[in-house]
Structure formats: C-alpha cells, structure tokens
JSON list of C-alpha atoms in Angstrom, two decimals:
[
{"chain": "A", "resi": 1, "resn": "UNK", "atom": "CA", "xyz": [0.00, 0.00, 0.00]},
{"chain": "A", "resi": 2, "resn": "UNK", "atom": "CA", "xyz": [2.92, 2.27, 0.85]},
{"chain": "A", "resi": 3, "resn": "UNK", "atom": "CA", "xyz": [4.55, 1.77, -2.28]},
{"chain": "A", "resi": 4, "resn": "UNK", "atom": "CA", "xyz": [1.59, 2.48, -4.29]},
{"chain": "A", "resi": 5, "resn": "UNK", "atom": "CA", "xyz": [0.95, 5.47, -2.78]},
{"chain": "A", "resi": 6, "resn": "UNK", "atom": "CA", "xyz": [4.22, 6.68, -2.78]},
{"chain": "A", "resi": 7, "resn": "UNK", "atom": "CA", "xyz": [4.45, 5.65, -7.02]},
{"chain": "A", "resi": 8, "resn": "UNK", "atom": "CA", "xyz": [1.41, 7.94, -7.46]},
{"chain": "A", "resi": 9, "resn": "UNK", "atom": "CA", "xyz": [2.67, 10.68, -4.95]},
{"chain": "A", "resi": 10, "resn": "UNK", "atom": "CA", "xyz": [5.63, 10.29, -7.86]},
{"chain": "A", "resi": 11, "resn": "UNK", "atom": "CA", "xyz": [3.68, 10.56, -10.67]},
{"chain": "A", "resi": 12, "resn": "UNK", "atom": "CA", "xyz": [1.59, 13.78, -9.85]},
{"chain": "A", "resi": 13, "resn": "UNK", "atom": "CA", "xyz": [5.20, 15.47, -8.95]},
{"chain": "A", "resi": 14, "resn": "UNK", "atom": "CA", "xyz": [6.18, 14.53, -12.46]},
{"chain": "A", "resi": 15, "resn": "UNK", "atom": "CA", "xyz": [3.16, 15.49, -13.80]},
{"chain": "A", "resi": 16, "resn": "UNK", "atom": "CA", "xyz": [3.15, 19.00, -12.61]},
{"chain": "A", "resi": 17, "resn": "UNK", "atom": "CA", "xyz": [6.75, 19.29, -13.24]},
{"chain": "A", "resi": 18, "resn": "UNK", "atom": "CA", "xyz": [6.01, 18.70, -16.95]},
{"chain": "A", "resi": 19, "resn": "UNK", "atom": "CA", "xyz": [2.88, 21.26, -16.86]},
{"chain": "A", "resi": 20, "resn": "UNK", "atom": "CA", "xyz": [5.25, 24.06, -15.70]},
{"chain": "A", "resi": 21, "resn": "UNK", "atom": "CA", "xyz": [7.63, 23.31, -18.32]},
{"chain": "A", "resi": 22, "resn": "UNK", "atom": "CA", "xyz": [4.61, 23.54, -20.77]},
{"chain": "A", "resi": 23, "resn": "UNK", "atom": "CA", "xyz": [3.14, 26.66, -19.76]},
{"chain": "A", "resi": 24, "resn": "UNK", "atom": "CA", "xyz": [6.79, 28.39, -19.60]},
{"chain": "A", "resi": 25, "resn": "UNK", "atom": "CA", "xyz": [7.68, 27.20, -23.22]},
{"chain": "A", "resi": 26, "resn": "UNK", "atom": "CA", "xyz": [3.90, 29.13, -23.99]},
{"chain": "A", "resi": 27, "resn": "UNK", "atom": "CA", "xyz": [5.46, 31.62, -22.85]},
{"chain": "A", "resi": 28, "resn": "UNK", "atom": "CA", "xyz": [8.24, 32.31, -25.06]},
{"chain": "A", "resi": 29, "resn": "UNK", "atom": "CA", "xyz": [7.44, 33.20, -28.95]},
{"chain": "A", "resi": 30, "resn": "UNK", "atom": "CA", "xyz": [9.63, 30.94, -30.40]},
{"chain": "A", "resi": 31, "resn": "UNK", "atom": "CA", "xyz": [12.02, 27.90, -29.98]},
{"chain": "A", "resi": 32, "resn": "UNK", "atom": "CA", "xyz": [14.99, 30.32, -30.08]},
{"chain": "A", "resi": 33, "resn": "UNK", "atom": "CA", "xyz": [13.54, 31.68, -26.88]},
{"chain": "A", "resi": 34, "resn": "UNK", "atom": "CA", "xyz": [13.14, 28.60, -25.16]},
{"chain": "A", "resi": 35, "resn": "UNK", "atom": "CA", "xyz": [16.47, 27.62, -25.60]},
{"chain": "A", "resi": 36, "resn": "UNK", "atom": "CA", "xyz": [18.03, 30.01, -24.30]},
{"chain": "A", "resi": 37, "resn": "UNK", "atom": "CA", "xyz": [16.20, 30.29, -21.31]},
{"chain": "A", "resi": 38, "resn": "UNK", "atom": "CA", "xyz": [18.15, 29.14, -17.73]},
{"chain": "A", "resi": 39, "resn": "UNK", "atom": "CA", "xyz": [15.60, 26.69, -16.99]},
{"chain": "A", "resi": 40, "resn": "UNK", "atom": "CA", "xyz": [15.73, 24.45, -19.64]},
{"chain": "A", "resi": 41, "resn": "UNK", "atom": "CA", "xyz": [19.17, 22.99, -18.49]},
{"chain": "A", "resi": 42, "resn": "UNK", "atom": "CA", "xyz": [21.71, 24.45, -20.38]},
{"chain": "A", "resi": 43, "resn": "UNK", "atom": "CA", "xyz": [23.66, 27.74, -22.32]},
{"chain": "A", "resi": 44, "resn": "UNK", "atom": "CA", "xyz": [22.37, 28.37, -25.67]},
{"chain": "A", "resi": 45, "resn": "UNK", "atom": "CA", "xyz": [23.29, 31.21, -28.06]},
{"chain": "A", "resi": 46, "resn": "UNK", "atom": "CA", "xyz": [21.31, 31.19, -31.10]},
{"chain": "A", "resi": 47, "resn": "UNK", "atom": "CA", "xyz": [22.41, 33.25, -33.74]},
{"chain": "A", "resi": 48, "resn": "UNK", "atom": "CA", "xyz": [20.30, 33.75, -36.63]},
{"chain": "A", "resi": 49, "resn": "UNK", "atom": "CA", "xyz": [19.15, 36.44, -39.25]},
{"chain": "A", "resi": 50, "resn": "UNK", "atom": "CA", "xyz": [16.57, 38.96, -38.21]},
{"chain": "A", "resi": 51, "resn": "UNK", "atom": "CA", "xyz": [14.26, 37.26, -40.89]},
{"chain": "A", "resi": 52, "resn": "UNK", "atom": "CA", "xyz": [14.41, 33.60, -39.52]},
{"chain": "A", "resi": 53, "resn": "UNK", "atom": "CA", "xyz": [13.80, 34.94, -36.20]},
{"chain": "A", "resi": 54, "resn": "UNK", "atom": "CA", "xyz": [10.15, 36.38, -37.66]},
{"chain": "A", "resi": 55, "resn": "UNK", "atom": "CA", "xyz": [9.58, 32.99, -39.48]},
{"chain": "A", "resi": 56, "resn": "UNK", "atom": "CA", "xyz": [9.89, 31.06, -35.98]},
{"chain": "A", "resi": 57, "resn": "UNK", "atom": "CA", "xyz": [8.00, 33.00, -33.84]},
{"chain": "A", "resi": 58, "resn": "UNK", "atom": "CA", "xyz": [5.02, 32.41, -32.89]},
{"chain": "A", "resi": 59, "resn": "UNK", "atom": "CA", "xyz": [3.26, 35.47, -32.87]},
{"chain": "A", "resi": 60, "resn": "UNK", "atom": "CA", "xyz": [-0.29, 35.87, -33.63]},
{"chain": "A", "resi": 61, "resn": "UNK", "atom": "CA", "xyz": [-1.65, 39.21, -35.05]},
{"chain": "A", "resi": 62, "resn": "UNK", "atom": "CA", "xyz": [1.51, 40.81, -36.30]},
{"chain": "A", "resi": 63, "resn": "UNK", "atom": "CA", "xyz": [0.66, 43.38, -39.32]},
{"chain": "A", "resi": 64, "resn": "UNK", "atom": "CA", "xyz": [3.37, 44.16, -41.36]},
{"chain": "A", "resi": 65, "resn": "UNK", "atom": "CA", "xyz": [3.77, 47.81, -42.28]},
{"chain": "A", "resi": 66, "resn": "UNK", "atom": "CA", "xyz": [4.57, 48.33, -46.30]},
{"chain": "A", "resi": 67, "resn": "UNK", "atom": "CA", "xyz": [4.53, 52.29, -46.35]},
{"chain": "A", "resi": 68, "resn": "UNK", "atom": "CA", "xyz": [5.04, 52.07, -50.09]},
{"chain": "A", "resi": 69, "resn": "UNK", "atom": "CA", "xyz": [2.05, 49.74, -51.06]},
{"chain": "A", "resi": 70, "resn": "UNK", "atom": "CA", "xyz": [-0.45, 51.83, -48.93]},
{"chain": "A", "resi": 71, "resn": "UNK", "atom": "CA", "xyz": [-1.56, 48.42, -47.49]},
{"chain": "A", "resi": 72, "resn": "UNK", "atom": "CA", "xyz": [-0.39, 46.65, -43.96]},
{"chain": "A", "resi": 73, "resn": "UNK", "atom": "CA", "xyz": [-0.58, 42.75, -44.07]},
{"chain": "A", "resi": 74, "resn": "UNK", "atom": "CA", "xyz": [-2.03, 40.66, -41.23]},
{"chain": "A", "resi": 75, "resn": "UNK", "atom": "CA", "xyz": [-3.49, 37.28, -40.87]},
{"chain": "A", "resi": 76, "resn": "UNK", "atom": "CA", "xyz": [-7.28, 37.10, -41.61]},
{"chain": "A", "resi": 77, "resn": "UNK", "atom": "CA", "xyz": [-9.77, 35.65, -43.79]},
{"chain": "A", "resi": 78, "resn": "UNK", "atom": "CA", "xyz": [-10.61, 35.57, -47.66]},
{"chain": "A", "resi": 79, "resn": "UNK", "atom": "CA", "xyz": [-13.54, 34.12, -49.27]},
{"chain": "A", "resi": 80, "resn": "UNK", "atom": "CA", "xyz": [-11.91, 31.09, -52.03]},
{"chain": "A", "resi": 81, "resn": "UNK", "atom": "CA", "xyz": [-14.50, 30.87, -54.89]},
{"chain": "A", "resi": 82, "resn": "UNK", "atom": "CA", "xyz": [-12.37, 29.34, -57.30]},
{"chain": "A", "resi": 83, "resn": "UNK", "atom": "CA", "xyz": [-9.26, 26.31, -57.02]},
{"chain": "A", "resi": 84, "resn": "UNK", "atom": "CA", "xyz": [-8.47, 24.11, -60.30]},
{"chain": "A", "resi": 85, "resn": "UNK", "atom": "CA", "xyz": [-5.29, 22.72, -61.06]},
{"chain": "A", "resi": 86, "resn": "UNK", "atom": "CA", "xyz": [-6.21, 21.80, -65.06]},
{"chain": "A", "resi": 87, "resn": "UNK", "atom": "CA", "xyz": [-3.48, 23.77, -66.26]},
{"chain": "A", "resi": 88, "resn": "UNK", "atom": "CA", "xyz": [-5.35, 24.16, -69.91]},
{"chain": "A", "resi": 89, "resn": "UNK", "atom": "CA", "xyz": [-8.09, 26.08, -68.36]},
{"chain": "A", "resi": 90, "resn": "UNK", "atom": "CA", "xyz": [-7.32, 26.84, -64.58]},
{"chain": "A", "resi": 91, "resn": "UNK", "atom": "CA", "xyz": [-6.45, 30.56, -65.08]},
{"chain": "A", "resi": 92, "resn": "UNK", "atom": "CA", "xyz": [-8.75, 31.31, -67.49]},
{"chain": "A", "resi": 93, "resn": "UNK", "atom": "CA", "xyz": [-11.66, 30.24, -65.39]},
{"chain": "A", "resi": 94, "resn": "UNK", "atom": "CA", "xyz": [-10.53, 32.12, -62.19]},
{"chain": "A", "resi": 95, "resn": "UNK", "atom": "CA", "xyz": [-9.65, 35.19, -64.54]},
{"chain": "A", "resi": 96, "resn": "UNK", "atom": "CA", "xyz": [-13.65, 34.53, -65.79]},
{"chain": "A", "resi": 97, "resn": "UNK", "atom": "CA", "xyz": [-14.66, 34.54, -62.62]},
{"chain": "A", "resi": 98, "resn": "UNK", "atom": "CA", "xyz": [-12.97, 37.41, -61.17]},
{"chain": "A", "resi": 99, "resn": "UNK", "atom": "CA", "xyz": [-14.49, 39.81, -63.89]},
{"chain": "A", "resi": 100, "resn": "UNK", "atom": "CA", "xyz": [-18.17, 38.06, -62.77]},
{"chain": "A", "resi": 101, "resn": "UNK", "atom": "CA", "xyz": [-17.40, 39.19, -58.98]},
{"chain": "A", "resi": 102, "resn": "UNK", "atom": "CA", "xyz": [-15.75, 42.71, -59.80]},
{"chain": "A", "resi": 103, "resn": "UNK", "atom": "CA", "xyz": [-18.67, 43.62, -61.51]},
{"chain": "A", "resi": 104, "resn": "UNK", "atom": "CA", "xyz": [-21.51, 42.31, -59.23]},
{"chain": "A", "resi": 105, "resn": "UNK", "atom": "CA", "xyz": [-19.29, 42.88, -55.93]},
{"chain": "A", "resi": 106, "resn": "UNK", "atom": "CA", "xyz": [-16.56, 46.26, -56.72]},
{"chain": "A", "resi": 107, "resn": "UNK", "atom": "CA", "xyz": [-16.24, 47.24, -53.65]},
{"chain": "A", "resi": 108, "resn": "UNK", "atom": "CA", "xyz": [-14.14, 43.50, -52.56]},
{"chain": "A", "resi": 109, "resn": "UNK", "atom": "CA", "xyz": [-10.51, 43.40, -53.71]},
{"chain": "A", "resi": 110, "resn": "UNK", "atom": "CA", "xyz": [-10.29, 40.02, -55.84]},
{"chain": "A", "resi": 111, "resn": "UNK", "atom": "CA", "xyz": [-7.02, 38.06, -55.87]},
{"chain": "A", "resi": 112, "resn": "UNK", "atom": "CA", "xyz": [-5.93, 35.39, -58.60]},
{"chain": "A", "resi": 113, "resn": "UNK", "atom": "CA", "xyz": [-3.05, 33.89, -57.65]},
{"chain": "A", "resi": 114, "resn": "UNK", "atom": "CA", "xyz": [-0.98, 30.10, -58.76]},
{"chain": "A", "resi": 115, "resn": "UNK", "atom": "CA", "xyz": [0.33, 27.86, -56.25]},
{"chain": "A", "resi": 116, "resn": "UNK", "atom": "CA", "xyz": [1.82, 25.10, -58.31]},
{"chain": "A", "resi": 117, "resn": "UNK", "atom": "CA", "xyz": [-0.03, 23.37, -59.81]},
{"chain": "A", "resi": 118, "resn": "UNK", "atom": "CA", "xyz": [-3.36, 25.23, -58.44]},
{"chain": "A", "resi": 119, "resn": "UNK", "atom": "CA", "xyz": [-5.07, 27.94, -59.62]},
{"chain": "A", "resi": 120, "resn": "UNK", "atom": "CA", "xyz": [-7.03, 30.32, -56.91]},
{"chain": "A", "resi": 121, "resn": "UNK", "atom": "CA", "xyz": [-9.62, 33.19, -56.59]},
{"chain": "A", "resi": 122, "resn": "UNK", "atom": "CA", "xyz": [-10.19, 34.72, -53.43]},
{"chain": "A", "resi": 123, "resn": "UNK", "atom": "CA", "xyz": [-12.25, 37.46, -52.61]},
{"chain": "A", "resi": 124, "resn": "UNK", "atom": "CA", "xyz": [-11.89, 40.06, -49.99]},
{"chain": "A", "resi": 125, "resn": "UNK", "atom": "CA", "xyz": [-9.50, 41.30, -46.83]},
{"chain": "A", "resi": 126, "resn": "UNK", "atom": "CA", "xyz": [-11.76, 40.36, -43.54]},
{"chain": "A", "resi": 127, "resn": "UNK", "atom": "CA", "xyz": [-10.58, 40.72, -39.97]},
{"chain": "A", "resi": 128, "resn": "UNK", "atom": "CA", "xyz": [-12.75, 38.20, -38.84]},
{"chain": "A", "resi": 129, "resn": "UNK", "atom": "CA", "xyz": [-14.57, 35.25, -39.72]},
{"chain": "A", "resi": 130, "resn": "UNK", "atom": "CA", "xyz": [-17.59, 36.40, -38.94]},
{"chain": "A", "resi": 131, "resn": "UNK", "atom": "CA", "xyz": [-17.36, 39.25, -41.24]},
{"chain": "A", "resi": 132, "resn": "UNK", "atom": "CA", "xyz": [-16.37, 36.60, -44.18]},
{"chain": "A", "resi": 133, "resn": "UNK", "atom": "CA", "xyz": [-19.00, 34.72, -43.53]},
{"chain": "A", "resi": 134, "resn": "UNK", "atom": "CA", "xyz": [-21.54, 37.28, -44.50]},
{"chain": "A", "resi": 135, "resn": "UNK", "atom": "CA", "xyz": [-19.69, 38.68, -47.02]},
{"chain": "A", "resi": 136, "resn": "UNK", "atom": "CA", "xyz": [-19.67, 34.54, -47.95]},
{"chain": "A", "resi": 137, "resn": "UNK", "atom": "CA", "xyz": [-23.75, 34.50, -47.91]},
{"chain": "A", "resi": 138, "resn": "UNK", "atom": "CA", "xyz": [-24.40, 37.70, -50.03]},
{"chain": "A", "resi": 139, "resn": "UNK", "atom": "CA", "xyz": [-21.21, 35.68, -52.84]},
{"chain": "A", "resi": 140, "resn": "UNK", "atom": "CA", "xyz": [-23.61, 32.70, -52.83]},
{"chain": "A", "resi": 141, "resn": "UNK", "atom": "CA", "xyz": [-27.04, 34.15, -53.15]},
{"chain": "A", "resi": 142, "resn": "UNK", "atom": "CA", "xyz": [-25.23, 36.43, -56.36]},
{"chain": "A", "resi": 143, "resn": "UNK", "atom": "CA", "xyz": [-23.47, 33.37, -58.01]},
{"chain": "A", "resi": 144, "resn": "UNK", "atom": "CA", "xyz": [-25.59, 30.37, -56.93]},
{"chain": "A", "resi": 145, "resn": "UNK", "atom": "CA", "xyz": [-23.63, 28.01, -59.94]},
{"chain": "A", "resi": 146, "resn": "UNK", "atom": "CA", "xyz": [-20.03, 28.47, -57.88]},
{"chain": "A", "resi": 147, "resn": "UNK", "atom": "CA", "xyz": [-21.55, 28.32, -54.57]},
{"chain": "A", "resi": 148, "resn": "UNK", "atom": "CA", "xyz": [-20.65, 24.73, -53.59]},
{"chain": "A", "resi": 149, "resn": "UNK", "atom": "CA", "xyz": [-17.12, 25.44, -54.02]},
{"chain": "A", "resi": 150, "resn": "UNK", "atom": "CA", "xyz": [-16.77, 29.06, -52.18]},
{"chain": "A", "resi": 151, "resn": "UNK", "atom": "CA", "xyz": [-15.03, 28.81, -48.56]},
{"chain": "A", "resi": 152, "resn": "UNK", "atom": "CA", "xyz": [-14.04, 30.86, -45.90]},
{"chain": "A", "resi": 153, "resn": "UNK", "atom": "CA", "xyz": [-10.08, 30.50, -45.63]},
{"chain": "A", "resi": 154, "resn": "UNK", "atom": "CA", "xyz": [-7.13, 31.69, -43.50]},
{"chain": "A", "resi": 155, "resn": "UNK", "atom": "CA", "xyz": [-4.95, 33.95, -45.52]},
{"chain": "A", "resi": 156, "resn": "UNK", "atom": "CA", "xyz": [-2.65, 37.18, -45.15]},
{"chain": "A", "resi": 157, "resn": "UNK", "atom": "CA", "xyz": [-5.21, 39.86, -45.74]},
{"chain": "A", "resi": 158, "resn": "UNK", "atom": "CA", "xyz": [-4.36, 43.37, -47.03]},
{"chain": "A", "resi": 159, "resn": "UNK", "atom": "CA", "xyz": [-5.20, 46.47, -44.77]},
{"chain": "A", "resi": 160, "resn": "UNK", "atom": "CA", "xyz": [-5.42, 50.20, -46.25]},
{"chain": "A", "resi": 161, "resn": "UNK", "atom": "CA", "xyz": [-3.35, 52.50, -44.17]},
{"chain": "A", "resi": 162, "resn": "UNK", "atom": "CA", "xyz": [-3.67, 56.11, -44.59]},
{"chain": "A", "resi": 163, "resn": "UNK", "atom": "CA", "xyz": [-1.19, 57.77, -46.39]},
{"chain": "A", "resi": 164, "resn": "UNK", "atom": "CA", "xyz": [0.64, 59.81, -43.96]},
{"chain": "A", "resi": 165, "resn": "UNK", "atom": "CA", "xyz": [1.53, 56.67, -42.05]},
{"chain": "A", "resi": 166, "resn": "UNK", "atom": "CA", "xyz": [4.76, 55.85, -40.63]},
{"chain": "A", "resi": 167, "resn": "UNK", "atom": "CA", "xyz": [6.73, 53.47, -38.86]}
]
C-alpha cells in the first residue's frame, strides 16, 4: 500500500513538473527563446538572421507595415471561390470569374493567384470570420452556380493604411 501510494505521490510530482515546463515554453514566442532560457538545463546562443527569427515566432496578429504599397498585411480571412489545377483552363476560369465578382461585388478586392499546380480566386481582406461569412452569404445568393465550391479560408489579408503613415 505504501509503495503504491508513494508511485502515485511520484507521478503527480512529475506530472506537474512537466505542466510548468509547458506553460513556460507558452510563454516564449519561439524555440529560439526557449532555448536560451536558464531553466531548460543548459547555455544556448542562437544566432540567426533577423528574418528567420520572424519565421519562428510564434506570434499571432503581427501586421506588417509596407509604407510604399499603402496596405499593412495581417493574418485574416478571404472568401476562395475558385481552385483548379487543369493547367489548360485553370487561369482562365478564375480570370472569368474574377471579372463576374468585380462587376456584381466592386467594392471586394479580388485576388488570382498560382500555387503550383493550383489555380485560386479569393475574394476580400476580412478581420474576422464572422465578417467573411456574410460577405460569404451575399457571394452565394449572387453566383448560386459556384456556390458549392466558395469557402471561408485563412490567408494574409491586405489592410489600407492612410497615407501619412509611418513606422
């Protein structure tokens, strides 16, 4: 009975140990950071270019100031009405289909784009998915023939900044 009690007295120690070590690695916003902290064991120096560094982290919400575009980029949602990867007609249809929603819709910014070997539309820079999702409804009660393939997707949305903006 002792034993037993002392194995699971061992096991919840362990248990909580690992928790901490969980919610401190949280913490940090990246691996980089983690690694260098004085808990974790050991001395690391990382040393790495100023872009790697962004690509590890693991920051949420970071917008991107591009002065010279008039736009700052964040995460968000689009609206995907279109993906094909038929390379003999792929662009052409989500070229089609971008004239369709500038016309009915002018006021959304439409973006074709090629991801080997696919072929995208996506409409529209929204902050939340909430506000894609109605923008999503109105798309499918306008163009009822592409509406089984339009989705509300992650993406790096665009996000006008006035023009006497700076860093």
């Amino acid at each position: 009975m002792r034993k037993s009690l002392f194995f699971i007295l061992l096991l919840s120690m362990i248990g909580l140990t690992n928790g901490a070590q969980a919610q401190i690695a949280v913490m940090d916003t990246s691996i980089v950071q983690y690694l260098e902290r004085p808990e974790t064991g050991g001395k690391v120096k990382v040393v790495q270019p100023a872009q790697l560094a962004k690509r590890v982290s693991r920051a949420e919400g970071v917008i991107k100031y591009d002065g010279n575009k008039g736009y700052a980029q964040s995460s968000g949602f689009r609206i995907q009405v279109f993906s094909d990867n038929d390379y003999r007609t792929a662009k052409n249809n989500a070229l089609y289909k971008e004239g369709l929603i500038q016309q009915a819709f002018p006021e959304l910014e439409t973006y074709v784009t090629f991801t080997s070997p696919f072929w995208r539309l996506r409409v529209g820079d929204f902050r939340s998915y909430e506000e894609a999702g109605n923008a999503l409804i109105q798309l499918k009660k306008e163009f009822p023939q592409m509406a089984r393939e339009m989705r509300v997707v992650r993406d790096k949305i665009h996000i006008q900044i006035h023009q006497g903006f700076t860093e």
